[in-house]
Every structure is written in C-alpha cells, then in structure tokens.
PDB file of C-alpha atoms in Angstrom:
ATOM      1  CA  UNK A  10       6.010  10.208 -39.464  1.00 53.00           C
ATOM      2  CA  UNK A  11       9.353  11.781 -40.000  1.00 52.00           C
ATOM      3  CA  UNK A  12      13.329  11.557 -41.200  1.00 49.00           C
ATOM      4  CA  UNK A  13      11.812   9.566 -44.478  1.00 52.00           C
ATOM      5  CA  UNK A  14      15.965   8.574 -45.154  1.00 61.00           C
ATOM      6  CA  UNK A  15      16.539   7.149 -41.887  1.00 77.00           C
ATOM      7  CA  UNK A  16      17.308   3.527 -41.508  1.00 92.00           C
ATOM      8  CA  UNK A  17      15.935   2.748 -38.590  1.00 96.00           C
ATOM      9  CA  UNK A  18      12.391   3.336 -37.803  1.00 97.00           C
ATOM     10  CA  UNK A  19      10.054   3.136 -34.050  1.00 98.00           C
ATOM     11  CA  UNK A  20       6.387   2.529 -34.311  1.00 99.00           C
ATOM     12  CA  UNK A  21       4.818   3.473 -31.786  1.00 99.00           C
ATOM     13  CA  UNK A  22       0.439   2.188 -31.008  1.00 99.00           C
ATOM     14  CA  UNK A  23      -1.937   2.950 -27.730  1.00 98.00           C
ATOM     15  CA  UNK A  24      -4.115   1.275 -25.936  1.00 97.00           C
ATOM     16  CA  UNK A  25      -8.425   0.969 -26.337  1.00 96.00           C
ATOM     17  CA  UNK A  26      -9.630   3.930 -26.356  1.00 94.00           C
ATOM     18  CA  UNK A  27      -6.179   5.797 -26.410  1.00 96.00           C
ATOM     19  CA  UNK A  28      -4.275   8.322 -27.766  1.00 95.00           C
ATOM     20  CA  UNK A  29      -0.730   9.222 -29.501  1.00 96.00           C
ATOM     21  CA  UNK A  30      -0.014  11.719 -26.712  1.00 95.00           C
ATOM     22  CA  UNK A  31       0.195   8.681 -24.317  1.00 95.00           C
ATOM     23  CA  UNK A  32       3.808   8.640 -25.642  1.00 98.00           C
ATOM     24  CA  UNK A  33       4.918  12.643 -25.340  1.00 97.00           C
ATOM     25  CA  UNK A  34       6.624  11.577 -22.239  1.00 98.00           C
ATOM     26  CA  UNK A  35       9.239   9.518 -24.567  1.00 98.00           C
ATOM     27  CA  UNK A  36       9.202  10.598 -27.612  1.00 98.00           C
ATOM     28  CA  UNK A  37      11.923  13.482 -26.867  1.00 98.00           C
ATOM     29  CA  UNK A  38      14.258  10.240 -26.284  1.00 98.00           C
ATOM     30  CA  UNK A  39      13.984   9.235 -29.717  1.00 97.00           C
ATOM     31  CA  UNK A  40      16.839   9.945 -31.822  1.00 96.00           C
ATOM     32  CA  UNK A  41      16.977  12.508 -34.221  1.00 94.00           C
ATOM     33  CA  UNK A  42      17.729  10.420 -37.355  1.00 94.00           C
ATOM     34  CA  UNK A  43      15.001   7.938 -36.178  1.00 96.00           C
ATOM     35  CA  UNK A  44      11.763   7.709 -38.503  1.00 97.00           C
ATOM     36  CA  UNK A  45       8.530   8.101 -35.983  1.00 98.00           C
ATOM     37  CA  UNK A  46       5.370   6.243 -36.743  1.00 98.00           C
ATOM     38  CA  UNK A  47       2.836   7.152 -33.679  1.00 98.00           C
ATOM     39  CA  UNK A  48      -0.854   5.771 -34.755  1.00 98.00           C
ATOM     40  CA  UNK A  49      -3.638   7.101 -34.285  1.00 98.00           C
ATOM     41  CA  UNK A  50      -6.283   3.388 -34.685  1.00 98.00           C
ATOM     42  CA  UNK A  51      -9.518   4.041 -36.294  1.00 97.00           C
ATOM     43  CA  UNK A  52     -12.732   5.026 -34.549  1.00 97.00           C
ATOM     44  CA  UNK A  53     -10.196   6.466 -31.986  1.00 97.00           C
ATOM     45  CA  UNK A  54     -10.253  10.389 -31.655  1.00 94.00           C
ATOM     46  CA  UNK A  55     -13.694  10.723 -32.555  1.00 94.00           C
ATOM     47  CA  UNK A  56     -16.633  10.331 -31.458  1.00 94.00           C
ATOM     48  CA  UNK A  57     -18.567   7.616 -28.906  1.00 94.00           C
ATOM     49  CA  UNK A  58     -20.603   6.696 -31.998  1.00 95.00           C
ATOM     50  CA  UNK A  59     -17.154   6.284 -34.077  1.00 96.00           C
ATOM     51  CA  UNK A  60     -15.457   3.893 -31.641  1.00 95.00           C
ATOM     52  CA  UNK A  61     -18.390   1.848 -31.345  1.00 95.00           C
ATOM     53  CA  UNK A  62     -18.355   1.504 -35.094  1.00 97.00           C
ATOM     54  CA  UNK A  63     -14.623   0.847 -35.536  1.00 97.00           C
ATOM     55  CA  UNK A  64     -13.317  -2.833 -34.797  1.00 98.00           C
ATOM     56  CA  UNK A  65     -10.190  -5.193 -34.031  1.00 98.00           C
ATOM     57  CA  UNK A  66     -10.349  -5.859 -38.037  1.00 98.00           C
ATOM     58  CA  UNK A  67      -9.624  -2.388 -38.633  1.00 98.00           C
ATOM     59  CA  UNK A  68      -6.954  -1.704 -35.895  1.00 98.00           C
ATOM     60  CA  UNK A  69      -4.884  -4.806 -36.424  1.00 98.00           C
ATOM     61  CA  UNK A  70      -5.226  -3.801 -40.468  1.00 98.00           C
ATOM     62  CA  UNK A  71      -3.939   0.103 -39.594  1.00 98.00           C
ATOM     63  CA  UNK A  72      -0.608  -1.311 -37.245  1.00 99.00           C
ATOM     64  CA  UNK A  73       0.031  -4.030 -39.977  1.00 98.00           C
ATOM     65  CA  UNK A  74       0.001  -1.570 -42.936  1.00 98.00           C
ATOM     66  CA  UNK A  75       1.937   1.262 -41.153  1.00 98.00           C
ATOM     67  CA  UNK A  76       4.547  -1.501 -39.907  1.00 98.00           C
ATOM     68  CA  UNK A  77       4.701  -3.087 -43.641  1.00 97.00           C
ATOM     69  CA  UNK A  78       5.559   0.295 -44.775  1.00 97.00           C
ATOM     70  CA  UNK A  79       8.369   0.778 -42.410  1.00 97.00           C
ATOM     71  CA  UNK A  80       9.902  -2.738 -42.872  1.00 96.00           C
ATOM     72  CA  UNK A  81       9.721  -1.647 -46.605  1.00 95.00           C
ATOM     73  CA  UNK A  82      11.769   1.646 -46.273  1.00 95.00           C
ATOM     74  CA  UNK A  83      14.000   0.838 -43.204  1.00 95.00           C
ATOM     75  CA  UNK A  84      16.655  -1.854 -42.304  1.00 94.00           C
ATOM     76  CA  UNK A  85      15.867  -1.802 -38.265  1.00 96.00           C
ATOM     77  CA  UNK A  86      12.191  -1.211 -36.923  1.00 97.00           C
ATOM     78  CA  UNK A  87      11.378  -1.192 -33.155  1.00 98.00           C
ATOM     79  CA  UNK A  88       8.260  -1.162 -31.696  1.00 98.00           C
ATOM     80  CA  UNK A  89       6.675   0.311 -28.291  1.00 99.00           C
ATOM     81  CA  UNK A  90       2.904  -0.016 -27.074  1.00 99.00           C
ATOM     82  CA  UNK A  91       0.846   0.681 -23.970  1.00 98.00           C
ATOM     83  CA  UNK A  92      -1.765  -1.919 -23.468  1.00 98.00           C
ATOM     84  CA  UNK A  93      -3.443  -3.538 -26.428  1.00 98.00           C
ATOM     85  CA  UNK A  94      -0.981  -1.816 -28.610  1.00 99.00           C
ATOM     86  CA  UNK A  95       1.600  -4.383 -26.693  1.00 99.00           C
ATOM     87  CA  UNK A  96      -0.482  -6.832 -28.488  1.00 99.00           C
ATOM     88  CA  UNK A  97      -0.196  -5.962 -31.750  1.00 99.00           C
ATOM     89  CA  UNK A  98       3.701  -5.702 -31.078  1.00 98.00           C
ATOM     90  CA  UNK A  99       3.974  -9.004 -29.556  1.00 98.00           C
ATOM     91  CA  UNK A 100       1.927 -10.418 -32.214  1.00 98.00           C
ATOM     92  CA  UNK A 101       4.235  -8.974 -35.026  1.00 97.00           C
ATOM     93  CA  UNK A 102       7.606  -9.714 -33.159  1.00 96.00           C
ATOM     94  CA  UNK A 103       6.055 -13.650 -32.746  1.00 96.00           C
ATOM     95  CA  UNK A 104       5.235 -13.577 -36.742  1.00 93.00           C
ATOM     96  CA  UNK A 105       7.568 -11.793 -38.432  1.00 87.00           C
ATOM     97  CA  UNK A 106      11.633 -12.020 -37.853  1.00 78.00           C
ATOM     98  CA  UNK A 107      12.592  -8.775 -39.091  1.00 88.00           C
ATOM     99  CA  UNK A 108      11.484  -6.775 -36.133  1.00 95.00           C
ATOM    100  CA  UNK A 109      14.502  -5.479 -33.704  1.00 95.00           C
ATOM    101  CA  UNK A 110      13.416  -4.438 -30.869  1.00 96.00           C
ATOM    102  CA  UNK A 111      10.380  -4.224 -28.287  1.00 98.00           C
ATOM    103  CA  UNK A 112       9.409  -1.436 -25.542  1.00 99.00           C
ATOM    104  CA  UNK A 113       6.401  -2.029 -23.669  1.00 99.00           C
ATOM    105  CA  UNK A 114       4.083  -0.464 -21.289  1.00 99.00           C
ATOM    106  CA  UNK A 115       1.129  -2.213 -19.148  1.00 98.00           C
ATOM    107  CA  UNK A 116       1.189  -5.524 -21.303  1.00 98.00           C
ATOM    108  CA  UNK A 117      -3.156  -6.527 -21.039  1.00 98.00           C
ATOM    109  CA  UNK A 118      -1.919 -10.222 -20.446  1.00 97.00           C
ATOM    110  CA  UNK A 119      -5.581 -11.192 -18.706  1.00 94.00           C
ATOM    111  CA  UNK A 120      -7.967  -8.033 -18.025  1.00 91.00           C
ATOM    112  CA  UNK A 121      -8.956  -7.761 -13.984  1.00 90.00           C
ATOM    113  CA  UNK A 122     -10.731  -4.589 -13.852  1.00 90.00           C
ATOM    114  CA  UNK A 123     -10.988  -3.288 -10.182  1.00 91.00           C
ATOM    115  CA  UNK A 124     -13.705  -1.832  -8.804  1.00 90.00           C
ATOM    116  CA  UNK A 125     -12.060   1.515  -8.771  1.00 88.00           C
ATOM    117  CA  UNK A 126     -11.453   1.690 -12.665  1.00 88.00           C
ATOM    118  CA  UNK A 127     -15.153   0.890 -13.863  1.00 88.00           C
ATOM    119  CA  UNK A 128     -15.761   4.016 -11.067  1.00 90.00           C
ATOM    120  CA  UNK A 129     -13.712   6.411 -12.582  1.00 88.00           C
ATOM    121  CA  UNK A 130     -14.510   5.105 -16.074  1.00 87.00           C
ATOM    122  CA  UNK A 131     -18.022   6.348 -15.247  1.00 86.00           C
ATOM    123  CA  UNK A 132     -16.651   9.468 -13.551  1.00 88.00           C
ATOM    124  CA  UNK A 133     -15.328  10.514 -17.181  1.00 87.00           C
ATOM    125  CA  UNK A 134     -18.352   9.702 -19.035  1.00 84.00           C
ATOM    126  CA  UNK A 135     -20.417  11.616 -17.121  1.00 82.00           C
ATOM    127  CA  UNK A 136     -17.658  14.267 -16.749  1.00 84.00           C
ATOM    128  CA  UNK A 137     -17.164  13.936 -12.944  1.00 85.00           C
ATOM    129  CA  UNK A 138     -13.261  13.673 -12.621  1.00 88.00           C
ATOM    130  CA  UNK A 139     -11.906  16.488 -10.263  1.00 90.00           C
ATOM    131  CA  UNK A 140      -8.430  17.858 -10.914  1.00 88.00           C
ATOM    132  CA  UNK A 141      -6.876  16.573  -8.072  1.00 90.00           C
ATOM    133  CA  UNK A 142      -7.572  13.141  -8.986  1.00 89.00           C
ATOM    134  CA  UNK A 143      -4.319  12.028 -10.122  1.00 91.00           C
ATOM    135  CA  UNK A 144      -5.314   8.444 -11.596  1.00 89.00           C
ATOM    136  CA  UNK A 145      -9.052   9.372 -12.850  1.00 89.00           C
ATOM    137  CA  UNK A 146      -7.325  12.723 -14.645  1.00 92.00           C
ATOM    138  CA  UNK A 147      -4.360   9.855 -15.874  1.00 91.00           C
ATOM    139  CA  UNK A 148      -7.832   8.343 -17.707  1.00 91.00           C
ATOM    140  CA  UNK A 149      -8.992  11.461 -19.067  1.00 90.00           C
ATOM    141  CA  UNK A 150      -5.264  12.763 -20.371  1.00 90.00           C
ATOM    142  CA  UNK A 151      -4.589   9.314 -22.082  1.00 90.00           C
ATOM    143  CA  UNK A 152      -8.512   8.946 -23.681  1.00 92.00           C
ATOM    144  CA  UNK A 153      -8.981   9.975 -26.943  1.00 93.00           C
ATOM    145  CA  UNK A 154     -12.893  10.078 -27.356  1.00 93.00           C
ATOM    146  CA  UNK A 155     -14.804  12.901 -25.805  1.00 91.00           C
ATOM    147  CA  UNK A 156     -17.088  11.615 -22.885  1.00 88.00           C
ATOM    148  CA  UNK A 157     -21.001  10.837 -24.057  1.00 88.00           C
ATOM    149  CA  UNK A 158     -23.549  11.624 -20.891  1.00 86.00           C
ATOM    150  CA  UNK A 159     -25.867   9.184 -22.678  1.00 88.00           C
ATOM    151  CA  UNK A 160     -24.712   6.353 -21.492  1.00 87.00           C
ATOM    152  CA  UNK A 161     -27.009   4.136 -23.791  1.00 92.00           C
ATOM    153  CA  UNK A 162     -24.523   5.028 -26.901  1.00 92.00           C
ATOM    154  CA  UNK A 163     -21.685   2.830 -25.250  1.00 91.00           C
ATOM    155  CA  UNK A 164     -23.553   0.108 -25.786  1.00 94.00           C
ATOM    156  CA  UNK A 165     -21.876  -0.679 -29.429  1.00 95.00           C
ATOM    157  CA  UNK A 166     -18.487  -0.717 -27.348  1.00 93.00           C
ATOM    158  CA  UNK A 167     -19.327  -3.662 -25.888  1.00 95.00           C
ATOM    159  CA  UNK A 168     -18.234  -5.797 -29.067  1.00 97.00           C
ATOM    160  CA  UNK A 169     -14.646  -3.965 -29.390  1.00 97.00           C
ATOM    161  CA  UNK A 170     -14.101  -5.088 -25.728  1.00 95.00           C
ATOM    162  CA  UNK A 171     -15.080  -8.889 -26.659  1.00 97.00           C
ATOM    163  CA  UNK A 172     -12.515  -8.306 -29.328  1.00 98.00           C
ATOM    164  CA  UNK A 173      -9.879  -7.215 -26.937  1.00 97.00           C
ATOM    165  CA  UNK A 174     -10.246 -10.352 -24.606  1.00 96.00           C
ATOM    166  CA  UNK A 175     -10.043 -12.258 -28.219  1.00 97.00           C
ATOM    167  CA  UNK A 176      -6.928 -10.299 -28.972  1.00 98.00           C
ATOM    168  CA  UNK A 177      -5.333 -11.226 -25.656  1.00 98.00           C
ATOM    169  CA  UNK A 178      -6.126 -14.604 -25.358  1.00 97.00           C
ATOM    170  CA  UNK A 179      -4.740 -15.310 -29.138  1.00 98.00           C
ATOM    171  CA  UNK A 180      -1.459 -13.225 -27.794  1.00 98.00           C
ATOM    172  CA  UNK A 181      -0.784 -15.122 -24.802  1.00 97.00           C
ATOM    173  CA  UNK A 182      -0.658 -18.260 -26.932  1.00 97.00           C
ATOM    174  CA  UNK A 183       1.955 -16.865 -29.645  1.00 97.00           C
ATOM    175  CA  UNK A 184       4.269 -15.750 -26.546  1.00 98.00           C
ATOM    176  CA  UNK A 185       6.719 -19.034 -26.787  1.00 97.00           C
ATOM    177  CA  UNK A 186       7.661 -17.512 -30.379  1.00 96.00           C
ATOM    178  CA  UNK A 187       8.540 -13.901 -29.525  1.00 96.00           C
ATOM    179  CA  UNK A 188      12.433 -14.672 -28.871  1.00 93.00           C
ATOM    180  CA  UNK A 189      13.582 -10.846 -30.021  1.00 92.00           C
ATOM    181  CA  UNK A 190      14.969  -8.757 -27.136  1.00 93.00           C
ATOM    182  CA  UNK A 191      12.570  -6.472 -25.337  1.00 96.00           C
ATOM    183  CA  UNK A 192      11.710  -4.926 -22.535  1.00 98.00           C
ATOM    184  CA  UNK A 193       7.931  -4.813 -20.527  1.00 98.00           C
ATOM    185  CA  UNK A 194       7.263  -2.286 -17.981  1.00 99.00           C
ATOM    186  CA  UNK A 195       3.990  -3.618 -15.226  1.00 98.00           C
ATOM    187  CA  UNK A 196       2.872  -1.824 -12.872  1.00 98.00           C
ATOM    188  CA  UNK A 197       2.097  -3.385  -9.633  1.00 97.00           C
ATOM    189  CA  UNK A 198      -1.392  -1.755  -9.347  1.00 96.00           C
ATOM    190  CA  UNK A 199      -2.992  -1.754 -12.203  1.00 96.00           C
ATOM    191  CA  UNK A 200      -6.578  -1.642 -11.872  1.00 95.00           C
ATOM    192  CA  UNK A 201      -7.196  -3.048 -15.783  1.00 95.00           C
ATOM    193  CA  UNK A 202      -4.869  -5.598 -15.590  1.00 96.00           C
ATOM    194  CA  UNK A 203      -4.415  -9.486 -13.822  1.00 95.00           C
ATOM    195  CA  UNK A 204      -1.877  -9.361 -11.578  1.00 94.00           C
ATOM    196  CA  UNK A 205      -0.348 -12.871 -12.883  1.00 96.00           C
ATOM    197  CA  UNK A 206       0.583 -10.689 -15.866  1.00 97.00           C
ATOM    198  CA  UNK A 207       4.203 -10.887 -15.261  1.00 97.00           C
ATOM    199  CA  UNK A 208       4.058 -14.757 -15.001  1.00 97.00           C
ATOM    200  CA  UNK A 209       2.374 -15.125 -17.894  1.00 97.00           C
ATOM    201  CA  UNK A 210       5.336 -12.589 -20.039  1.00 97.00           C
ATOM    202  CA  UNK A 211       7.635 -14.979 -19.331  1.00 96.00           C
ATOM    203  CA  UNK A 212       6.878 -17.422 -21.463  1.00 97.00           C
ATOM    204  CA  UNK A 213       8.140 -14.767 -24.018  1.00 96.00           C
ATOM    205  CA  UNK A 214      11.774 -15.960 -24.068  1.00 94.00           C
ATOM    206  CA  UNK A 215      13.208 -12.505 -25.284  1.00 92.00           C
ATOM    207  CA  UNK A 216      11.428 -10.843 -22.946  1.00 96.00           C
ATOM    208  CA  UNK A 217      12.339  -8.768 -19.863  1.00 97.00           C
ATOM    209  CA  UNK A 218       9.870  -7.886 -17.145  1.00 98.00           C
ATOM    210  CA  UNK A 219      10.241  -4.888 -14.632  1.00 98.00           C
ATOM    211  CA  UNK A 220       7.616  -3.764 -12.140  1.00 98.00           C
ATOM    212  CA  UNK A 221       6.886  -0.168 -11.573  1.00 98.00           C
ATOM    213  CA  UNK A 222       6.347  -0.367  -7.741  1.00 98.00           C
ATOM    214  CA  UNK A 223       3.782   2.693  -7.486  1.00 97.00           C
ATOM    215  CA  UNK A 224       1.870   3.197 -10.211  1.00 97.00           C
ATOM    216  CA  UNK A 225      -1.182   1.927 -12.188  1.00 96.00           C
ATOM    217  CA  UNK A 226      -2.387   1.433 -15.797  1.00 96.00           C
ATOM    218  CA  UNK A 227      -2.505   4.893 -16.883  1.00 95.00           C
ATOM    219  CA  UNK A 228      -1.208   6.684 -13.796  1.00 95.00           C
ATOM    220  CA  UNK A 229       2.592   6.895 -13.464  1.00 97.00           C
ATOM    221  CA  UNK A 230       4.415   8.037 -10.443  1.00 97.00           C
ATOM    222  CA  UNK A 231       6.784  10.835 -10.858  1.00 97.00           C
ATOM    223  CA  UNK A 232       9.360   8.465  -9.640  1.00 98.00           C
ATOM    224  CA  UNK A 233       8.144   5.363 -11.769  1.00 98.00           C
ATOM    225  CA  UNK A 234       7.786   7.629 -15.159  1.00 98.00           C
ATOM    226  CA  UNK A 235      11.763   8.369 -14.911  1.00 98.00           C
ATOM    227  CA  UNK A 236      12.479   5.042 -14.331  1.00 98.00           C
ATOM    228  CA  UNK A 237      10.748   4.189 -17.569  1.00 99.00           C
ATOM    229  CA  UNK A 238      12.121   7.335 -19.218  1.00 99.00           C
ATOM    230  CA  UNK A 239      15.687   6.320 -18.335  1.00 98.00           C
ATOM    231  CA  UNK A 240      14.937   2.612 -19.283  1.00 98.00           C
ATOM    232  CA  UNK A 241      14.202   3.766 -22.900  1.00 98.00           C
ATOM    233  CA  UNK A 242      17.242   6.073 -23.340  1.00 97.00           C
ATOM    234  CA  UNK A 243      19.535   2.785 -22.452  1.00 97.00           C
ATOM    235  CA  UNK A 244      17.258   0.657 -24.563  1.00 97.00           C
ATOM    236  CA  UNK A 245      17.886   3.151 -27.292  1.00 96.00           C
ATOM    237  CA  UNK A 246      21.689   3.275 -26.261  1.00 95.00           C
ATOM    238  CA  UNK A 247      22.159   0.138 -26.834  1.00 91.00           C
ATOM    239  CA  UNK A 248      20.170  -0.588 -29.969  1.00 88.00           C
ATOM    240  CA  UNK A 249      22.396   2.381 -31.481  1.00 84.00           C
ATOM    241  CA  UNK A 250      25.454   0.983 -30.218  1.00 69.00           C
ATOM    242  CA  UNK A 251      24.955  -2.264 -31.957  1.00 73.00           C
ATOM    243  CA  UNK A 252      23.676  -0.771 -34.932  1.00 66.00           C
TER     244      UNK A 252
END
C-alpha cells in the first residue's frame, strides 16, 4: 500500500490460487497520487498444506478489512479483480454504495473447466509445463503456491473449491444491485469459465462487458493484453476527469 494522503484509493484481489503479480501488467497505469492496495488472500503464497487450510471465511474477511480501511482514509475507492477476486468486488459494489468504480478480469460467473485446464493443472503439479507452452506457463506465472508431486495433499483443496462455486452462485444472485459503472473483460476461451458468462453479467445494470477475442483465463494475447491495458488507462482517464 502506498501515497497514505491520497484521496482516492484502487484495491486490487486475484483469483484461487493466485498471486499479486497477476496485476504487474497494470499497475504502471495507476496514477501516481493513487493509494495501491494489491492482496495477497491467506493460505495463498505458501504452501499446498497452507491453502488447503485457509478458507472463503478468511479471504472474504482479508478483502473486507483492507477495503474498510480504504473507505475509512479515502473519499473515492475503485476496485479491480481477476476471477474470484471479481467476486468479492461485485459483492462489495452490490452492498455497499460508496464504491466508485469497477475493473474486471475473467468474471467466474459459472465454472466450465475444459479438459485442457485440469491437464495442465496436473502438468504444474507434477512440474511438467515446458517453456514454450504459452497458456500452461500463463498457469504457472499467475500461481502462487509451489507445485506438491504428492498429489494426495490436494485433497484438503477440495473444500475451498466447494466454497468458490458457493461464492459464485451467491454473486450471480446480488448482480441486479451492482448499478456502479464498471467495466468486465471475458475472454472468449476460457477454459475455467461457462461461456454464458457474459449473459449472465448483464444482469449487472452498471456493468459493461467486452470480449477478448484470443485469449483464455490466464493466458492473454499480446494483442488482447493492450487492449485491456489501454481500456484501464481510459477507465482511469475518465474517473480522474470527473474527480
């Protein structure tokens, strides 16, 4: 966290499993005078045995607390996510009327894994994924837990997982009260992801949805990841024009 006398503030929250650096590709558009909150959720960064002992209580408790301390110190808060940290934005811009703004990356609105992400999931767990992998390396940059080769230890993930469908289903039923502007960024094939996604965000009313045409839940195109670089600057733009 930085710029403690700024007035506005951006939180910033991953997805399962994830990491801060997620966002390195846009936090160099963030103002200067802007405080930065970039979480790191519990049981995330560790260990295999740490994740699996972490749960949805504590991550929803970790993005509430850091976003009740920048509400506290800041007249304008915006928030950005990539996958279930869209959650915990939606869910705070449905509940509470002081947020401002919403950026948001591969919104988990109905999970559809494909064959080919359970594949590479195993590919980093047992420390498979080649270099030139593009999408499987995408995994491995944006994971924060080094991979276990004994695959019995994941077992105490399966709970945080049942949490996450819990999370999304109690999301897509608060999206009728998240009326704030923002903007959500899909990508057409994500292999995590249902493809009725996009439907389903509109029943945000606030709500824009773009499609990134060639890329997938972690994996970004060169091509798609400036379109969502240059969609943040003018999101940021404009927020700082009618300041």
């Amino acid at each position: 966290m930085n710029a403690p006398a700024s007035k506005t503030a951006i939180l910033f929250c991953h997805g399962i499993l994830g990491h801060p650096r997620h966002f390195d590709f846009l936090l160099p558009e963030v103002p200067g005078d802007w405080t930065v909150c970039n979480l790191l959720l519990p049981g995330h960064g560790g260990s295999v045995k740490d994740f699996g002992q972490s749960s949805l209580e504590q991550w929803t408790d970790c993005y509430r607390a850091a976003l009740d301390r920048l509400l506290e110190t800041h007249d304008r808060v915006f928030l950005c996510g990539h996958s279930m940290g869209t959650l915990f934005a939606l869910q705070a811009a449905a509940s509470r009327g002081t947020i401002c703004g919403l950026f948001l990356l591969a919104v988990p609105m109905g999970a559809a894994p494909r064959p080919i992400s359970l594949w590479n999931c195993l590919k980093y767990a047992l420390g498979l994924i080649r270099e030139d992998d593009e999408r499987a390396m995408a995994l491995k940059h944006a994971a924060s837990i080094p991979p276990e080769i004994k695959l019995w230890r994941y077992i105490p993930w399966i709970p945080r997982f049942l949490e996450l469908f819990r999370l999304i289903h109690s999301t897509k039923k608060m999206l009728p009260q998240v009326k704030l502007p923002g903007l959500a960024f899909q990508s057409a094939h994500d292999e995590l992801v249902s493809h009725k996604a996009p439907q389903r965000l509109a029943a945000a009313p606030g709500l824009q949805v773009e499609i990134l045409p060639d890329s997938y839940h972690f994996y970004l195109t060169d091509k798609d990841r400036e379109t969502v670089i240059k969609a943040f600057r003018h999101w940021i733009a404009h927020h700082e024009f009618n300041s």
